[in-house]
mmCIF file of C-alpha atoms in Angstrom:
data_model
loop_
_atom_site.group_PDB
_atom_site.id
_atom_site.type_symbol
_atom_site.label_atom_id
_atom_site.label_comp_id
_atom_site.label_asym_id
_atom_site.label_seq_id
_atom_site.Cartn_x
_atom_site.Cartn_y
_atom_site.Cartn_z
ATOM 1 C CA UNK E 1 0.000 0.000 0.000
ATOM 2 C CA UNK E 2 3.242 2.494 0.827
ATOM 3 C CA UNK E 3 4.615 2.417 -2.970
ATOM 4 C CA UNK E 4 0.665 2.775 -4.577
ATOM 5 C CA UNK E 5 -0.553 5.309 -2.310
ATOM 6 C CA UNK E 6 2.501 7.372 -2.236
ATOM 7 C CA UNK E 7 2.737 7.398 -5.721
ATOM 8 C CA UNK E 8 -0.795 8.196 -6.656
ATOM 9 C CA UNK E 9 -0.029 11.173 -4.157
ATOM 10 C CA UNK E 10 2.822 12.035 -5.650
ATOM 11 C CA UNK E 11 1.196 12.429 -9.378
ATOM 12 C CA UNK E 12 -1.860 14.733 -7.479
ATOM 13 C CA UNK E 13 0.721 16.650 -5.477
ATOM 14 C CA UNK E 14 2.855 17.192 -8.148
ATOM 15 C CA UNK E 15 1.249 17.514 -11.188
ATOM 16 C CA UNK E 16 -1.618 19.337 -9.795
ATOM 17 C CA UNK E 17 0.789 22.073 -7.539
ATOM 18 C CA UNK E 18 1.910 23.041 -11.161
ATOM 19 C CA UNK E 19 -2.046 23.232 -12.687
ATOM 20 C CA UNK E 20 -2.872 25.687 -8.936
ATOM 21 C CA UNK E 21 0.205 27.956 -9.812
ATOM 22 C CA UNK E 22 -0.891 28.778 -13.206
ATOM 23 C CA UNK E 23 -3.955 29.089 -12.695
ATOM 24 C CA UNK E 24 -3.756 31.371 -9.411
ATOM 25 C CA UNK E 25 -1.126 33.618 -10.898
ATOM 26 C CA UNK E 26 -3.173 33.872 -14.117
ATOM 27 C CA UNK E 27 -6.273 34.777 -11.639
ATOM 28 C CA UNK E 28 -3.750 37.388 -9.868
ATOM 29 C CA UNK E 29 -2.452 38.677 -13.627
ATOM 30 C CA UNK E 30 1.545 38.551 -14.103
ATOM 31 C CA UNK E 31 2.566 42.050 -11.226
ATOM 32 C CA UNK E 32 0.218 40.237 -8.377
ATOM 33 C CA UNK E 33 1.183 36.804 -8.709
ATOM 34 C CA UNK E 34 5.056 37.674 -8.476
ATOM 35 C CA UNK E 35 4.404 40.549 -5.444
ATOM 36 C CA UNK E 36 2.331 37.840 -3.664
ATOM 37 C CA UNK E 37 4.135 34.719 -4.545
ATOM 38 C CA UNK E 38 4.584 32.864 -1.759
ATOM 39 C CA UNK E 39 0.720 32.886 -1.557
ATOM 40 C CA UNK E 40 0.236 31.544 -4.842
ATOM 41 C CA UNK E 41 3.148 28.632 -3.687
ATOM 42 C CA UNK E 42 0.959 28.304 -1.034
ATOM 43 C CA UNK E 43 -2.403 28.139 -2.245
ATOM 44 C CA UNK E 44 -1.697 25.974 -4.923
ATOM 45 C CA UNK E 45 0.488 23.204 -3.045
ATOM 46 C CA UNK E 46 -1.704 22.888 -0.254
ATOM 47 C CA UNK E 47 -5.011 22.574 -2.932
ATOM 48 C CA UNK E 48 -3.309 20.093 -4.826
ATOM 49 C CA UNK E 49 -2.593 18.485 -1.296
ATOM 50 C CA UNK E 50 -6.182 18.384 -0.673
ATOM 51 C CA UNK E 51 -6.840 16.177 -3.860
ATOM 52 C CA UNK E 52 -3.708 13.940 -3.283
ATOM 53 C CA UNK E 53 -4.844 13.017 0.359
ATOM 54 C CA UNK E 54 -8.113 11.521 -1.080
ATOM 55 C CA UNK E 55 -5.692 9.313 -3.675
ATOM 56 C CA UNK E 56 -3.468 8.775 -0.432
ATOM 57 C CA UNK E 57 -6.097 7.921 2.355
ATOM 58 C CA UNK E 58 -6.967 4.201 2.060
ATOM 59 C CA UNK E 59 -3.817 3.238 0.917
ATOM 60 C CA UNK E 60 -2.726 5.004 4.332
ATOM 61 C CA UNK E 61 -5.218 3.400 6.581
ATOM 62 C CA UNK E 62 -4.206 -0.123 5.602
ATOM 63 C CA UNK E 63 -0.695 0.992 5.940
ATOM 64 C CA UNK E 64 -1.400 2.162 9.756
ATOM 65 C CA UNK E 65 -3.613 -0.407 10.452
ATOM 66 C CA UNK E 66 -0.924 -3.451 9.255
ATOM 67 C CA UNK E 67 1.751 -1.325 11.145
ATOM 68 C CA UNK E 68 -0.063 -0.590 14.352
ATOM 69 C CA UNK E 69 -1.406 -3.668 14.970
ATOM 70 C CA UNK E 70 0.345 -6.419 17.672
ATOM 71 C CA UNK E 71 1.620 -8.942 15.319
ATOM 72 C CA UNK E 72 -0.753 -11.919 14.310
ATOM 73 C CA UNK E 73 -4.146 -9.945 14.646
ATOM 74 C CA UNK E 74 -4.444 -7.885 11.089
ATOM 75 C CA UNK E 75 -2.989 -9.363 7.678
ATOM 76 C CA UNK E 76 -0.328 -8.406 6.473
ATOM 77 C CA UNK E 77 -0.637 -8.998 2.930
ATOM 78 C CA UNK E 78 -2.157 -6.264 0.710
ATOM 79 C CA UNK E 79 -4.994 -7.962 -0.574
ATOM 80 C CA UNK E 80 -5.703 -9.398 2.768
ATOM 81 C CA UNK E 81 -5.532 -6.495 4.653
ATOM 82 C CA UNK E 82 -7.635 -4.730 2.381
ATOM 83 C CA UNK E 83 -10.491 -6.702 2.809
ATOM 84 C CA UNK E 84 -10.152 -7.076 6.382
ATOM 85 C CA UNK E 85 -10.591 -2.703 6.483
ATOM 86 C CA UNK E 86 -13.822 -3.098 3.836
ATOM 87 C CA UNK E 87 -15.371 -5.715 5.796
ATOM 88 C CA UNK E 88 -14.705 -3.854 8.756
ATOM 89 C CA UNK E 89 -15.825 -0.469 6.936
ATOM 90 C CA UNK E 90 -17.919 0.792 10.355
ATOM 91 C CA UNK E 91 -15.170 -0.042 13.078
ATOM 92 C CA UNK E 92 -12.277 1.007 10.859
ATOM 93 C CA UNK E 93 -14.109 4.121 8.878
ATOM 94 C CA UNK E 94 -12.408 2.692 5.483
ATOM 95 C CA UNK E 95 -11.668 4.259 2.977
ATOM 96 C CA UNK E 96 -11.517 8.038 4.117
ATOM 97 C CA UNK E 97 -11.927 7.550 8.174
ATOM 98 C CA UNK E 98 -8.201 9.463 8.719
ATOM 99 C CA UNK E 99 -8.992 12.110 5.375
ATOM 100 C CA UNK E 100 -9.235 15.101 8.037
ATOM 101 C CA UNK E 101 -6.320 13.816 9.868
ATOM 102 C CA UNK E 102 -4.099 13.447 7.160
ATOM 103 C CA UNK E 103 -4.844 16.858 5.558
ATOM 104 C CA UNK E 104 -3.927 17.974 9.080
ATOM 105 C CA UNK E 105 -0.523 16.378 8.775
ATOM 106 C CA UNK E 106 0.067 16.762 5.054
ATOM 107 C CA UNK E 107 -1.097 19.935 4.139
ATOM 108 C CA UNK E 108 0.872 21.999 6.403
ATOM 109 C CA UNK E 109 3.851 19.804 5.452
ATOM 110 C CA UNK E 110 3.346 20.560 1.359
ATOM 111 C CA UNK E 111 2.444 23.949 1.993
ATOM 112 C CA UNK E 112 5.992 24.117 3.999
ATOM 113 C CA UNK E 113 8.056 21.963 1.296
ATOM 114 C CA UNK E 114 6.710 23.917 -1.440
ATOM 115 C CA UNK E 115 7.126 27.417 -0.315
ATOM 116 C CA UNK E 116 10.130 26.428 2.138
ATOM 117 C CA UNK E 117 11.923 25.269 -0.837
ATOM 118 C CA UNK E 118 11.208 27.807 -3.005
ATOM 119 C CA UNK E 119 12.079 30.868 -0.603
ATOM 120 C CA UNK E 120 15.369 29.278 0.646
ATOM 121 C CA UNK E 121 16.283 29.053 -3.336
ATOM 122 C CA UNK E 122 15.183 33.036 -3.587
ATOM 123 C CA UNK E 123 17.586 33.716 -0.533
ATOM 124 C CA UNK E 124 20.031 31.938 -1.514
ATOM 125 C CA UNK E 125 20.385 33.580 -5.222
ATOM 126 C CA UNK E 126 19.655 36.905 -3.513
ATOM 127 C CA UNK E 127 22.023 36.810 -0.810
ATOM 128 C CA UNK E 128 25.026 34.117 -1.214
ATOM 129 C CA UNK E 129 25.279 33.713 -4.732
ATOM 130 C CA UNK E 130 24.223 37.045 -6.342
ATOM 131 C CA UNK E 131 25.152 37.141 -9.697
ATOM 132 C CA UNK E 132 22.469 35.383 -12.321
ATOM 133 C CA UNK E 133 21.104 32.293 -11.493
ATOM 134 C CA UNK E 134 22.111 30.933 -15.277
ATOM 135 C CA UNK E 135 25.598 32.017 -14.589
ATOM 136 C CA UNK E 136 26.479 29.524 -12.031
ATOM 137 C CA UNK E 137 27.957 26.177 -12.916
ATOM 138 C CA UNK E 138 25.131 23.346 -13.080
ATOM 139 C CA UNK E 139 27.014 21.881 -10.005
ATOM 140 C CA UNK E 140 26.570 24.696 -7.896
ATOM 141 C CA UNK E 141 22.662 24.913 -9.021
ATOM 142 C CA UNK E 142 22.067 21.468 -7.984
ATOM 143 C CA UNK E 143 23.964 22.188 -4.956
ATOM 144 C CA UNK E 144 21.543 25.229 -4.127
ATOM 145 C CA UNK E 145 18.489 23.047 -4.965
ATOM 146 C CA UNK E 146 20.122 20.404 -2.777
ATOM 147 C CA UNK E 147 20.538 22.314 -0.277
ATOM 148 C CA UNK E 148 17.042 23.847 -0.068
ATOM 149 C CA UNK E 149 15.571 20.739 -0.862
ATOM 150 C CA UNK E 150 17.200 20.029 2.737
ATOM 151 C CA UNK E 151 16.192 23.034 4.406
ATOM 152 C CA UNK E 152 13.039 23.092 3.205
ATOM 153 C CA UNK E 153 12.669 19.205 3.900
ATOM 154 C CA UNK E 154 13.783 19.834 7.640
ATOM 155 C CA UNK E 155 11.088 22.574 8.378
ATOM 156 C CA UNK E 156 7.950 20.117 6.912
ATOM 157 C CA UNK E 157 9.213 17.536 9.056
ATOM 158 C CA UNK E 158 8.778 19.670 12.266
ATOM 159 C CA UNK E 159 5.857 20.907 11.065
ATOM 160 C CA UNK E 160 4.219 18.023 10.759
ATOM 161 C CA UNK E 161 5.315 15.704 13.236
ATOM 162 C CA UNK E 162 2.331 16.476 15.893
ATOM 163 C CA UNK E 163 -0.378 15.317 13.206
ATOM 164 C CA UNK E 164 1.934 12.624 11.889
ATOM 165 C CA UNK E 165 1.587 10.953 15.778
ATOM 166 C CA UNK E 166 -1.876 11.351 15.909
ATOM 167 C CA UNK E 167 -2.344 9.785 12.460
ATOM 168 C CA UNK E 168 -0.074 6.919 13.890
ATOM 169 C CA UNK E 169 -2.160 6.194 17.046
ATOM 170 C CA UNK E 170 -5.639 6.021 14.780
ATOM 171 C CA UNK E 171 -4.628 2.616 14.320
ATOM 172 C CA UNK E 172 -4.448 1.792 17.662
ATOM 173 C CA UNK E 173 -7.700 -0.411 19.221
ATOM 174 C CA UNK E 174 -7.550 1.853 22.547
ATOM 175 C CA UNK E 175 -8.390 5.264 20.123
ATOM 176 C CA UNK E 176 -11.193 3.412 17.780
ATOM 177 C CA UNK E 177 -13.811 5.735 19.025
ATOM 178 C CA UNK E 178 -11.928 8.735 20.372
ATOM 179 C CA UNK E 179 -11.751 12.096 17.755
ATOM 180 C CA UNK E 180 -8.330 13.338 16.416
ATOM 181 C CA UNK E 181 -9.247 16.334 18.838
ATOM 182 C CA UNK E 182 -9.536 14.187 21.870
ATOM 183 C CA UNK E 183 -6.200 12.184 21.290
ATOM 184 C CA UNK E 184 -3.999 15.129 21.164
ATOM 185 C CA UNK E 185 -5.695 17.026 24.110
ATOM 186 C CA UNK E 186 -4.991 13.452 25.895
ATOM 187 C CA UNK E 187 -1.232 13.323 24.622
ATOM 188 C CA UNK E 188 -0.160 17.076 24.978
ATOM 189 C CA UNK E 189 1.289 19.099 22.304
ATOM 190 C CA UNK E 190 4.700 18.729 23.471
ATOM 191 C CA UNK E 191 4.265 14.838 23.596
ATOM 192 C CA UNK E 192 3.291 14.940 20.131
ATOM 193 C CA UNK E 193 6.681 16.398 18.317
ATOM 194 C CA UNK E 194 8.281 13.518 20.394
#
């Protein structure tokens, strides 16, 4: 379930981010979309987030579920485990029972890879290496998109560690019936970046 719903998230994430940023900068006309940016990076990751979390979610239950539960009560194989969530559609909530708790994790976490990346690249042409962007050896430009790629990659992680937990104990048979709301007021929000 980890390689198929990832990449079906991917595909949404990806390929619709770039549909969102045209079309809200063509919305905003060409002086509005560059003054305000990092709202259009913003906007249009976290909408195509939205749309890549429905592709995501029951590939990502199944993958909690086999990964939270003690070993020997929930299949392990794909096809297994799948039917074991549909035929268990009311206890489980399959297919889209953790859809507001993973836009809680993964939206924040685009919207801070996406624009994250995409300032740190910015700062670093505007303040460490100054001349034109094109003028730079294709080594250092991958090293700059490396190294943002990092940066940005390190902030999304913090970011969404709290929801990340929460999404993590869903699977759990003590929090079947309690709300995402009621397992983080029970853990603490500094429990849950731990």
């Amino acid at each position: 379930p980890t390689a198929v719903g990832y990449s079906a998230q991917g595909m949404f994430k990806f390929g619709l981010n770039e549909i969102f940023k045209d079309s809200y900068a063509n919305m905003l006309g060409e002086e509005n979309s560059t003054k305000y940016r990092g709202l259009v990076w913003a906007a249009a990751s976290g909408s195509a987030e939205f749309f890549a979390d429905i592709a995501l979610c029951p590939l990502e239950m199944i993958k909690v579920k086999v990964q939270t539960s003690p070993h020997g009560t929930f299949p392990t194989a794909f096809g297994e485990a799948l039917a074991a969530m549909k035929a268990n559609a009311a206890e489980t909530k399959f297919p889209f029972g953790s859809l507001v708790p993973l836009w809680s994790r993964q939206i924040p976490y685009t919207i801070t890879k996406f624009v994250g990346f995409e300032a740190v690249v910015e700062q670093f042409y505007k303040r460490v290496f100054t001349n034109p962007r094109d003028s730079y050896s294709k080594g250092t430009q991958l090293g700059v998109t490396f190294a943002s790629g990092y940066i940005a990659g390190v902030a999304c992680a913090i970011i969404s560690q709290p929801a990340d937990n929460l999404v993590s104990q869903m699977g759990k048979p003590e929090n079947r019936a309690k709300s995402f709301g009621q397992m983080a007021s029970e853990t603490g929000m500094s429990n849950l970046f731990f």
